[in-house]
Short mmCIF file of C-alpha atoms and ligand atoms in Angstrom, two decimals:
data_model
loop_
_atom_site.label_atom_id
_atom_site.label_comp_id
_atom_site.label_asym_id
_atom_site.label_seq_id
_atom_site.Cartn_x
_atom_site.Cartn_y
_atom_site.Cartn_z
CA UNK M 7 0.00 0.00 0.00
CA UNK M 8 1.21 3.44 -0.93
CA UNK M 9 -0.25 6.82 -0.05
CA UNK M 10 0.30 10.06 -1.90
CA UNK M 11 -0.78 13.39 -0.43
CA UNK M 12 -2.44 15.40 -3.20
CA UNK M 13 -3.82 18.15 -0.97
CA UNK M 14 -4.49 19.51 2.54
CA UNK M 15 -0.75 19.43 3.22
CA UNK M 16 0.27 22.42 5.37
CA UNK M 17 -3.02 24.01 4.36
CA UNK M 18 -6.69 23.39 5.13
CA UNK M 19 -8.05 22.93 1.62
CA UNK M 20 -7.71 20.57 -1.36
CA UNK M 21 -8.08 17.32 0.66
CA UNK M 22 -7.12 14.41 -1.63
CA UNK M 23 -5.21 11.26 -0.67
CA UNK M 24 -4.34 8.66 -3.29
CA UNK M 25 -4.09 5.07 -2.06
CA UNK M 26 -2.51 2.46 -4.34
CA UNK M 27 -2.83 -1.18 -3.39
CA UNK M 28 -2.44 -4.27 -5.60
CA UNK M 29 -3.22 -2.37 -8.79
CA UNK M 30 -6.18 -0.47 -7.30
CA UNK M 31 -6.13 3.33 -7.09
CA UNK M 32 -8.50 4.81 -4.53
CA UNK M 33 -8.87 8.51 -3.86
CA UNK M 34 -9.94 9.44 -0.34
CA UNK M 35 -11.60 12.88 -0.57
CA UNK M 36 -11.65 14.89 -3.75
CA UNK M 37 -11.51 18.51 -2.61
CA UNK M 38 -10.85 21.86 -4.21
CA UNK M 39 -8.06 24.16 -3.12
CA UNK M 40 -9.41 27.50 -1.88
CA UNK M 41 -7.93 30.73 -0.53
CA UNK M 42 -4.54 32.00 -1.74
CA UNK M 43 -3.94 32.23 -5.49
CA UNK M 44 -0.98 29.83 -5.52
CA UNK M 45 -3.20 27.24 -3.83
CA UNK M 46 -6.13 27.80 -6.17
CA UNK M 47 -3.78 27.38 -9.12
CA UNK M 48 -3.20 23.79 -8.03
CA UNK M 49 -6.79 23.06 -9.09
CA UNK M 50 -5.61 23.64 -12.66
CA UNK M 51 -2.51 21.43 -12.44
CA UNK M 52 -2.74 17.88 -13.75
CA UNK M 53 -3.06 15.21 -11.07
CA UNK M 54 -0.19 12.69 -11.02
CA UNK M 55 -2.76 10.09 -12.11
CA UNK M 56 -5.34 10.09 -14.91
CA UNK M 57 -8.98 10.26 -13.86
CA UNK M 58 -9.71 7.04 -15.78
CA UNK M 59 -7.07 5.15 -13.76
CA UNK M 60 -8.75 5.89 -10.43
CA UNK M 61 -11.07 3.02 -9.49
CA UNK M 62 -13.12 4.63 -6.74
CA UNK M 63 -13.44 7.76 -4.62
CA UNK M 64 -14.41 7.84 -0.95
CA UNK M 65 -15.68 11.15 0.48
CA UNK M 66 -15.46 11.94 4.19
CA UNK M 67 -17.99 14.79 3.92
CA UNK M 68 -19.63 17.24 1.57
CA UNK M 69 -17.71 20.49 2.17
CA UNK M 70 -16.23 21.73 -1.12
CA UNK M 71 -12.64 21.48 0.10
CA UNK M 72 -13.31 17.71 0.39
CA UNK M 73 -15.71 17.12 -2.53
CA UNK M 74 -15.40 20.04 -4.98
CA UNK M 75 -12.84 18.45 -7.34
CA UNK M 76 -15.22 15.60 -8.19
CA UNK M 77 -16.83 17.20 -11.28
CA UNK M 78 -13.35 17.86 -12.65
CA UNK M 79 -12.26 14.28 -11.98
CA UNK M 80 -15.30 13.01 -13.88
CA UNK M 81 -14.46 15.45 -16.69
CA UNK M 82 -10.96 13.90 -16.71
CA UNK M 83 -12.43 10.46 -17.41
CA UNK M 84 -13.11 9.05 -13.93
CA UNK M 85 -15.94 6.52 -14.22
CA UNK M 86 -15.88 4.76 -10.85
CA UNK M 87 -18.13 4.89 -7.83
CA UNK M 88 -18.02 7.70 -5.27
CA UNK M 89 -18.76 6.25 -1.85
CA UNK M 90 -20.14 8.57 0.83
CA UNK M 91 -22.80 8.59 3.52
CA UNK M 92 -26.40 9.28 2.56
CA UNK M 93 -26.45 12.79 4.03
CA UNK M 94 -23.16 13.61 2.29
CA UNK M 95 -24.69 12.53 -1.03
CA UNK M 96 -27.72 14.76 -0.41
CA UNK M 97 -25.53 17.73 0.53
CA UNK M 98 -23.28 17.17 -2.53
CA UNK M 99 -26.38 17.52 -4.69
CA UNK M 100 -26.66 21.09 -3.42
CA UNK M 101 -23.01 22.05 -3.01
CA UNK M 102 -21.44 20.72 -6.22
CA UNK M 103 -23.82 22.32 -8.76
CA UNK M 104 -23.47 25.58 -6.83
CA UNK M 105 -19.69 25.25 -7.00
CA UNK M 106 -19.93 24.77 -10.80
CA UNK M 107 -22.17 27.82 -11.01
CA UNK M 108 -19.63 29.89 -9.02
CA UNK M 109 -16.81 28.71 -11.34
CA UNK M 110 -18.81 29.86 -14.36
CA UNK M 111 -19.61 33.20 -12.73
CA UNK M 112 -15.95 33.73 -11.88
CA UNK M 113 -14.80 32.97 -15.45
CA UNK M 114 -17.44 35.37 -16.78
CA UNK M 115 -16.31 38.03 -14.30
CA UNK M 116 -12.61 37.85 -15.29
CA UNK M 117 -13.52 37.84 -18.99
CA UNK M 118 -15.87 40.80 -18.64
CA UNK M 119 -13.30 42.81 -16.73
CA UNK M 120 -10.40 41.60 -18.86
CA UNK M 121 -8.37 40.54 -15.84
CA UNK M 122 -7.08 37.36 -17.44
CA UNK M 123 -4.29 36.35 -19.79
CA UNK M 124 -6.42 33.44 -21.05
CA UNK M 125 -8.62 34.39 -23.95
CA UNK M 126 -11.24 33.55 -22.95
CA UNK M 127 -10.83 32.22 -19.39
CA UNK M 128 -12.69 28.93 -18.96
CA UNK M 129 -14.42 27.78 -15.76
CA UNK M 130 -12.72 24.94 -13.90
CA UNK M 131 -16.00 23.10 -14.48
CA UNK M 132 -19.60 24.06 -15.09
CA UNK M 133 -22.83 23.52 -13.23
CA UNK M 134 -23.68 20.88 -15.83
CA UNK M 135 -20.36 19.05 -15.22
CA UNK M 136 -21.22 19.03 -11.53
CA UNK M 137 -24.71 17.68 -12.13
CA UNK M 138 -23.24 14.91 -14.31
CA UNK M 139 -20.80 13.88 -11.58
CA UNK M 140 -23.62 13.32 -9.07
CA UNK M 141 -24.69 10.06 -10.70
CA UNK M 142 -21.45 8.46 -9.48
CA UNK M 143 -22.46 8.92 -5.81
CA UNK M 144 -23.13 5.70 -3.88
CA UNK M 145 -24.76 6.32 -0.48
CA UNK M 146 -23.38 4.08 2.30
CA UNK M 147 -24.31 3.36 5.92
CA UNK M 148 -22.22 4.20 8.96
CA UNK M 149 -20.52 1.24 10.64
CA UNK M 150 -20.88 -1.17 7.70
CA UNK M 151 -17.96 -2.73 5.85
CA UNK M 152 -17.84 -2.11 2.08
CA UNK M 153 -15.56 -4.26 -0.09
CA UNK M 154 -13.60 -2.50 -2.83
CA UNK M 155 -11.70 -5.52 -4.17
CA UNK M 156 -11.87 -9.26 -3.27
CA UNK M 157 -11.96 -8.66 0.43
CA UNK M 158 -8.38 -7.42 0.31
CA UNK M 159 -9.41 -3.82 0.27
CA UNK M 160 -12.45 -2.51 2.10
CA UNK M 161 -13.61 0.51 4.07
CA UNK M 162 -15.98 1.58 6.79
CA UNK M 163 -17.49 4.95 7.77
CA UNK M 164 -17.72 6.12 11.39
CA UNK M 165 -19.39 9.28 12.62
CA UNK M 166 -17.06 12.31 12.76
CA UNK M 167 -19.55 14.81 14.24
CA UNK M 168 -18.34 17.68 12.05
CA UNK M 169 -21.39 18.30 9.83
CA UNK M 170 -24.35 16.22 8.72
CA UNK M 171 -23.06 12.99 7.17
CA UNK M 172 -19.40 13.64 8.08
CA UNK M 173 -17.50 10.36 8.44
CA UNK M 174 -14.10 9.13 9.45
CA UNK M 175 -12.98 6.55 6.93
CA UNK M 176 -11.18 3.38 7.95
CA UNK M 177 -9.58 1.72 4.91
CA UNK M 178 -8.57 -1.91 5.51
CA UNK M 179 -5.92 -3.55 3.31
CA UNK M 180 -4.74 -7.10 3.98
CA UNK M 181 -4.41 -7.22 7.78
CA UNK M 182 -3.63 -3.53 8.10
CA UNK M 183 -5.70 -0.38 8.24
CA UNK M 184 -5.43 3.35 7.74
CA UNK M 185 -7.86 5.81 9.31
CA UNK M 186 -8.67 9.16 7.72
CA UNK M 187 -10.33 11.36 10.31
CA UNK M 188 -11.67 13.86 7.77
CA UNK M 189 -12.78 16.92 9.72
CA UNK M 190 -13.42 16.07 13.38
CA UNK M 191 -16.31 17.68 15.22
CA UNK M 192 -16.62 18.56 18.89
CA UNK M 193 -17.71 16.33 21.71
CA UNK M 194 -20.07 18.92 23.16
CA UNK M 195 -21.48 20.40 19.98
CA UNK M 196 -25.06 21.46 20.77
CA UNK M 197 -26.37 20.05 17.49
CA UNK M 198 -24.06 17.40 16.07
CA UNK M 199 -23.50 14.01 17.71
CA UNK M 200 -19.97 13.51 19.09
CA UNK M 201 -17.21 11.91 17.01
CA UNK M 202 -16.94 8.13 17.45
CA UNK M 203 -14.04 6.93 19.61
CA UNK M 204 -11.59 4.89 17.54
CA UNK M 205 -9.31 2.52 19.43
CA UNK M 206 -7.04 1.14 16.72
CA UNK M 207 -5.60 1.80 13.28
CA UNK M 208 -2.18 0.95 11.86
CA UNK M 209 -1.87 4.33 10.19
CA UNK M 210 -3.61 7.57 10.96
CA UNK M 211 -4.23 10.66 8.83
CA UNK M 212 -5.54 13.33 11.18
CA UNK M 213 -6.78 16.88 10.61
CA UNK M 214 -5.20 19.79 12.51
CA UNK M 215 -7.26 22.87 11.58
CA UNK M 216 -7.05 24.05 15.20
CA UNK M 217 -3.87 22.11 15.98
CA UNK M 218 -2.40 25.14 17.74
CA UNK M 219 -5.51 26.79 19.14
CA UNK M 220 -8.18 26.42 21.78
CA UNK M 221 -11.81 27.44 21.47
CA UNK M 222 -11.65 29.55 24.57
CA UNK M 223 -13.43 32.61 25.81
CA UNK M 224 -16.95 33.35 26.95
CA UNK M 225 -19.73 30.98 25.94
CA UNK M 226 -20.62 31.43 22.27
CA UNK M 227 -24.25 32.09 23.10
CA UNK M 228 -23.38 34.99 25.43
CA UNK M 229 -21.04 36.54 22.87
CA UNK M 230 -23.69 36.33 20.16
CA UNK M 231 -26.29 37.93 22.45
CA UNK M 232 -23.92 40.77 23.36
CA UNK M 233 -23.04 41.59 19.74
CA UNK M 234 -26.67 41.44 18.62
CA UNK M 235 -27.92 43.56 21.54
CA UNK M 236 -25.23 46.26 21.13
CA UNK M 237 -25.82 46.46 17.39
CA UNK M 238 -29.59 46.63 17.58
CA UNK M 239 -29.30 49.32 20.28
CA UNK M 240 -27.31 51.40 17.76
CA UNK M 241 -30.09 50.72 15.24
CA UNK M 242 -27.65 48.72 13.16
CA UNK M 243 -27.86 45.29 11.56
CA UNK M 244 -25.77 42.17 12.16
CA UNK M 245 -24.31 40.37 9.17
CA UNK M 246 -23.18 36.80 9.81
CA UNK M 247 -21.13 35.19 7.03
CA UNK M 248 -21.65 31.45 7.52
CA UNK M 249 -21.01 28.20 5.70
CA UNK M 250 -24.32 27.14 4.17
CA UNK M 251 -23.92 23.66 5.58
CA UNK M 252 -23.27 23.38 9.29
CA UNK M 253 -22.64 26.84 10.69
CA UNK M 254 -25.85 28.40 9.33
CA UNK M 255 -27.94 25.83 11.19
CA UNK M 256 -25.86 26.28 14.35
CA UNK M 257 -26.32 30.06 14.31
CA UNK M 258 -30.06 29.65 13.78
CA UNK M 259 -30.12 27.33 16.75
CA UNK M 260 -28.47 29.91 19.04
CA UNK M 261 -30.61 32.79 17.77
CA UNK M 262 -33.72 30.67 18.29
CA UNK M 263 -32.72 29.97 21.91
CA UNK M 264 -31.79 33.60 22.62
CA UNK M 265 -35.10 34.85 21.24
CA UNK M 266 -37.05 32.19 23.13
CA UNK M 267 -35.36 33.24 26.39
CA UNK M 268 -35.93 36.93 25.68
CA UNK M 269 -32.16 37.51 25.72
CA UNK M 270 -32.24 39.42 22.41
CA UNK M 271 -34.98 41.58 20.88
CA UNK M 272 -37.37 40.03 18.40
CA UNK M 273 -35.76 41.53 15.28
CA UNK M 274 -36.21 39.91 11.87
CA UNK M 275 -33.73 37.16 10.98
CA UNK M 276 -33.01 36.29 7.35
CA UNK M 277 -31.33 33.17 6.04
CA UNK M 278 -30.06 34.51 2.74
CA UNK M 279 -28.55 31.56 0.94
CA UNK M 280 -30.58 29.16 -1.20
CA UNK M 281 -28.01 26.50 -0.33
CA UNK M 282 -28.36 27.06 3.38
CA UNK M 283 -32.12 26.85 3.00
CA UNK M 284 -31.84 23.51 1.21
CA UNK M 285 -29.27 22.28 3.71
CA UNK M 286 -31.61 23.24 6.55
CA UNK M 287 -34.34 21.14 4.94
CA UNK M 288 -31.94 18.18 4.67
CA UNK M 289 -31.17 18.74 8.32
CA UNK M 290 -34.84 18.19 9.01
CA UNK M 291 -34.84 14.91 7.11
CA UNK M 292 -31.81 13.33 8.81
CA UNK M 293 -33.04 13.51 12.41
CA UNK M 294 -30.98 10.51 13.48
CA UNK M 295 -27.79 12.33 12.54
CA UNK M 296 -28.08 15.14 15.08
CA UNK M 297 -29.22 15.83 18.61
CA UNK M 298 -32.38 17.85 17.89
CA UNK M 299 -35.86 16.36 18.06
CA UNK M 300 -38.12 16.96 15.04
CA UNK M 301 -40.01 19.58 17.08
CA UNK M 302 -36.79 21.38 18.04
CA UNK M 303 -35.52 21.19 14.46
CA UNK M 304 -38.78 22.71 13.24
CA UNK M 305 -38.55 25.54 15.80
CA UNK M 306 -34.93 26.28 14.86
CA UNK M 307 -35.70 26.27 11.14
CA UNK M 308 -38.66 28.62 11.51
CA UNK M 309 -36.55 31.21 13.37
CA UNK M 310 -35.54 32.81 10.06
CA UNK M 311 -37.31 34.05 6.96
CA UNK M 312 -35.81 32.38 3.91
CA UNK M 313 -34.57 34.62 1.13
CA UNK M 314 -34.57 32.93 -2.23
CA UNK M 315 -34.25 35.44 -5.03
CA UNK M 316 -31.35 37.82 -5.65
CA UNK M 317 -33.82 40.75 -5.77
CA UNK M 318 -35.16 39.93 -2.30
CA UNK M 319 -31.58 39.62 -1.10
CA UNK M 320 -30.63 43.06 -2.41
CA UNK M 321 -33.79 44.63 -1.02
CA UNK M 322 -32.76 43.56 2.47
CA UNK M 323 -29.83 45.97 2.52
CA UNK M 324 -31.89 49.02 1.63
CA UNK M 325 -34.52 48.46 4.27
CA UNK M 326 -33.13 50.20 7.34
CA UNK M 327 -34.93 48.12 9.96
CA UNK M 328 -32.34 46.57 12.33
CA UNK M 329 -32.04 42.91 11.45
CA UNK M 330 -29.84 39.82 11.40
CA UNK M 331 -28.70 38.44 8.04
CA UNK M 332 -27.04 35.02 7.76
CA UNK M 333 -25.45 34.59 4.37
CA UNK M 334 -22.78 32.47 2.65
CA UNK M 335 -19.91 32.12 2.10
CA UNK M 336 -18.50 31.78 5.59
CA UNK M 337 -15.07 33.19 4.71
CA UNK M 338 -16.61 35.96 2.56
CA UNK M 339 -14.76 34.36 -0.35
CA UNK M 340 -17.80 34.74 -2.64
CA UNK M 341 -21.56 34.48 -2.63
CA UNK M 342 -24.32 36.88 -1.59
CA UNK M 343 -22.57 37.91 1.61
CA UNK M 344 -20.30 40.15 -0.52
CA UNK M 345 -23.26 42.26 -1.64
CA UNK M 346 -24.35 42.72 1.96
CA UNK M 347 -20.81 43.62 2.98
CA UNK M 348 -20.66 46.31 0.32
CA UNK M 349 -23.74 48.02 1.75
CA UNK M 350 -23.38 47.28 5.48
CA UNK M 351 -19.60 47.51 6.07
CA UNK M 352 -19.27 51.32 5.68
CA UNK M 353 -21.79 52.07 8.49
CA UNK M 354 -20.41 51.97 12.03
CA UNK M 355 -23.82 51.09 13.46
CA UNK M 356 -23.56 47.61 11.89
CA UNK M 357 -21.64 44.51 12.95
CA UNK M 358 -20.10 41.71 10.94
CA UNK M 359 -19.76 38.51 12.93
CA UNK M 360 -17.53 35.73 11.59
CA UNK M 361 -18.27 32.35 13.13
CA UNK M 362 -16.02 29.76 11.46
CA UNK M 363 -12.46 29.07 10.36
CA UNK M 364 -11.00 31.77 8.06
CA UNK M 365 -8.45 30.30 5.64
CA UNK M 366 -5.32 32.21 4.73
CA UNK M 367 -5.84 34.62 1.85
CA UNK M 368 -9.63 34.93 2.17
CA UNK M 369 -11.46 38.22 2.70
CA UNK M 370 -12.66 36.91 6.06
CA UNK M 371 -9.05 36.32 7.12
CA UNK M 372 -8.06 39.84 6.03
CA UNK M 373 -10.89 41.39 8.06
CA UNK M 374 -10.47 39.24 11.16
CA UNK M 375 -6.74 38.63 11.45
CA UNK M 376 -5.17 41.48 9.53
CA UNK M 377 -7.93 43.86 10.62
CA UNK M 378 -7.97 45.60 7.21
CA UNK M 379 -10.37 48.50 7.17
CA UNK M 380 -10.63 48.99 3.43
CA UNK M 381 -11.65 46.15 1.18
CA UNK M 382 -11.98 45.72 -2.55
CA UNK M 383 -15.37 44.45 -3.66
CA UNK M 384 -16.53 44.32 -7.26
CA UNK M 385 -13.81 46.78 -8.34
CA UNK M 386 -14.76 49.35 -5.65
CA UNK M 387 -12.84 50.14 -2.50
CA UNK M 388 -15.19 49.93 0.48
CA UNK M 389 -14.32 51.41 3.89
CA UNK M 390 -15.03 49.07 6.80
CA UNK M 391 -16.48 51.09 9.70
CA UNK M 392 -18.80 48.38 11.00
CA UNK M 393 -17.58 46.40 14.00
CA UNK M 394 -15.90 43.16 12.94
CA UNK M 395 -16.17 40.26 15.38
CA UNK M 396 -14.77 36.78 15.30
CA UNK M 397 -16.24 34.07 17.49
CA UNK M 398 -13.65 31.33 17.77
CA UNK M 399 -15.66 29.05 20.02
CA UNK M 400 -18.35 28.24 17.46
CA UNK M 401 -16.19 26.12 15.21
CA UNK M 402 -17.29 22.77 13.79
CA UNK M 403 -13.72 21.51 14.36
CA UNK M 404 -12.25 20.10 17.53
CA UNK M 405 -9.53 22.31 19.05
CA UNK M 406 -6.15 20.80 19.91
CA UNK M 407 -7.12 19.64 23.40
CA UNK M 408 -10.26 18.01 22.02
CA UNK M 409 -8.16 16.36 19.30
CA UNK M 410 -5.68 15.10 21.91
CA UNK M 411 -8.55 13.79 24.02
CA UNK M 412 -9.92 11.93 21.00
CA UNK M 413 -6.47 10.43 20.31
CA UNK M 414 -6.35 9.06 23.87
CA UNK M 415 -8.95 6.47 22.80
CA UNK M 416 -6.24 4.59 20.87
CA UNK M 417 -5.15 1.37 22.64
CA UNK M 418 -1.74 1.52 21.01
CA UNK M 419 0.22 3.92 18.87
CA UNK M 420 -0.40 3.76 15.11
CA UNK M 421 2.79 2.82 13.19
CA UNK M 422 2.70 6.32 11.81
CA UNK M 423 0.49 9.37 12.17
CA UNK M 424 0.27 11.92 9.35
CA UNK M 425 -0.84 15.40 10.39
CA UNK M 426 -2.76 17.13 7.59
CA UNK M 427 -5.50 19.73 7.04
CA UNK M 428 -3.95 22.56 9.03
CA UNK M 429 -1.97 25.66 8.09
CA UNK M 430 1.76 24.89 8.42
CA UNK M 431 2.08 26.34 11.96
CA UNK M 432 -0.99 24.51 13.25
CA UNK M 433 0.06 21.18 11.72
CA UNK M 434 3.63 21.43 13.08
CA UNK M 435 2.53 22.49 16.55
CA UNK M 436 0.04 19.62 16.69
CA UNK M 437 2.63 17.14 15.43
CA UNK M 438 5.04 18.24 18.17
CA UNK M 439 2.25 17.95 20.71
CA UNK M 440 1.43 14.33 19.74
CA UNK M 441 5.11 13.41 19.78
CA UNK M 442 5.71 14.98 23.16
CA UNK M 443 2.57 13.68 24.90
CA UNK M 444 2.32 10.21 23.35
CA UNK M 445 5.74 9.57 21.79
CA UNK M 446 4.06 8.51 18.52
CA UNK M 447 5.88 8.52 15.21
CA UNK M 448 4.42 11.45 13.27
CA UNK M 449 5.01 13.54 10.19
CA UNK M 450 3.57 16.59 8.44
CA UNK M 451 3.56 15.45 4.81
CA UNK M 452 4.35 17.90 2.03
CA UNK M 453 2.40 18.43 -1.19
CA UNK M 454 2.63 15.36 -3.51
CA UNK M 455 4.73 13.42 -0.99
CA UNK M 456 4.52 9.64 -1.33
CA UNK M 457 4.87 7.17 1.48
CA UNK M 458 5.04 3.38 1.49
CA UNK M 459 2.81 1.76 4.12
CA UNK M 460 4.01 -1.71 5.01
ZN1 ZN H 19 -15.38 20.40 6.59
#
């Protein structure tokens, strides 16, 4: 068995791991690179293997940095099955066509504004390519063993607790195994079920998004209440950029509770993302996958008015009633949230509240970490006078202590642990932490690195 790291090495996006065993090529995760330009350019580079030579893909979850390369792989001749959990398949049906649509919009934008050396610039893939790739999806159950080749190669999904359908993937080859954690959720997440405790694997590929950070500070709910109350008192509005899948539902949950308890005023709440609306409906359907009862899920979902059309979305900004708008994308890297930012950011009465991880090179990262107060949106420079907040304790990822606690479930050390899916500093800090606390053999693989597994 050989593994090659085709993404999520010293960065959080582009998750792709190629396993080669007895003539079979299996790709675990098939994600897009996002964020910095030099990372995004990797989406255009040829993979070291032809699409047609890959026999199967296994997806840990639906987020685009784990699934968004799939339409391109199919375009490159991949014809195999794409194994994932049922909820992941449902979420991919929303996320992938939208990703294709965004690629087309982006190509059109650079062509229209002549900011490209390619004449004309082509999209990475189209909405239609994405729709075509969906027929390869094969929904699987948690906890069941699926054979990939004559019993010598098989896999099993276990709950990861990160978003709906998120699964750790244990690949078994001969008498050995390798576990891919995918993104790991949090034990005490108010909505998602906790990640399953794993006690053994010969090799481990673990995420490290928060490998050097703790989700500390006041309780998320209190922070949200404070920001909303202060903003509404100033007659401003609160804009919450949030991932359509996962964070949007979590924010709705907190706002629902705060309103119910009278801890915030009863201002209008808008969920302005067709994807988030669809994801919220899927949330309703997969009751066994989260902690909420159908009645609770219904109450949470009806906290917001759903905004479908672009016109409705634009109208929101010009109505001066104080309100809360939840809109994608979560890192303000695209989507409707940019239009809201353009109108709301210049007014100091408003607040922008980021609630998830902000990857290097994204607008969210510039606002939160670099604290830039002038941003470029649609060719205009926009002053940022609104308050910018970042709530670090609302993440859908375990922090490093939670990761360490999860690792303690192992009965014995894996032969080798690969630390991936973290910016370089986070991955290296987490690697050092595992080595120091457990004495395990670890490495932070580099892009395209290959490694023989015995
Ligand atoms: Zn994720």
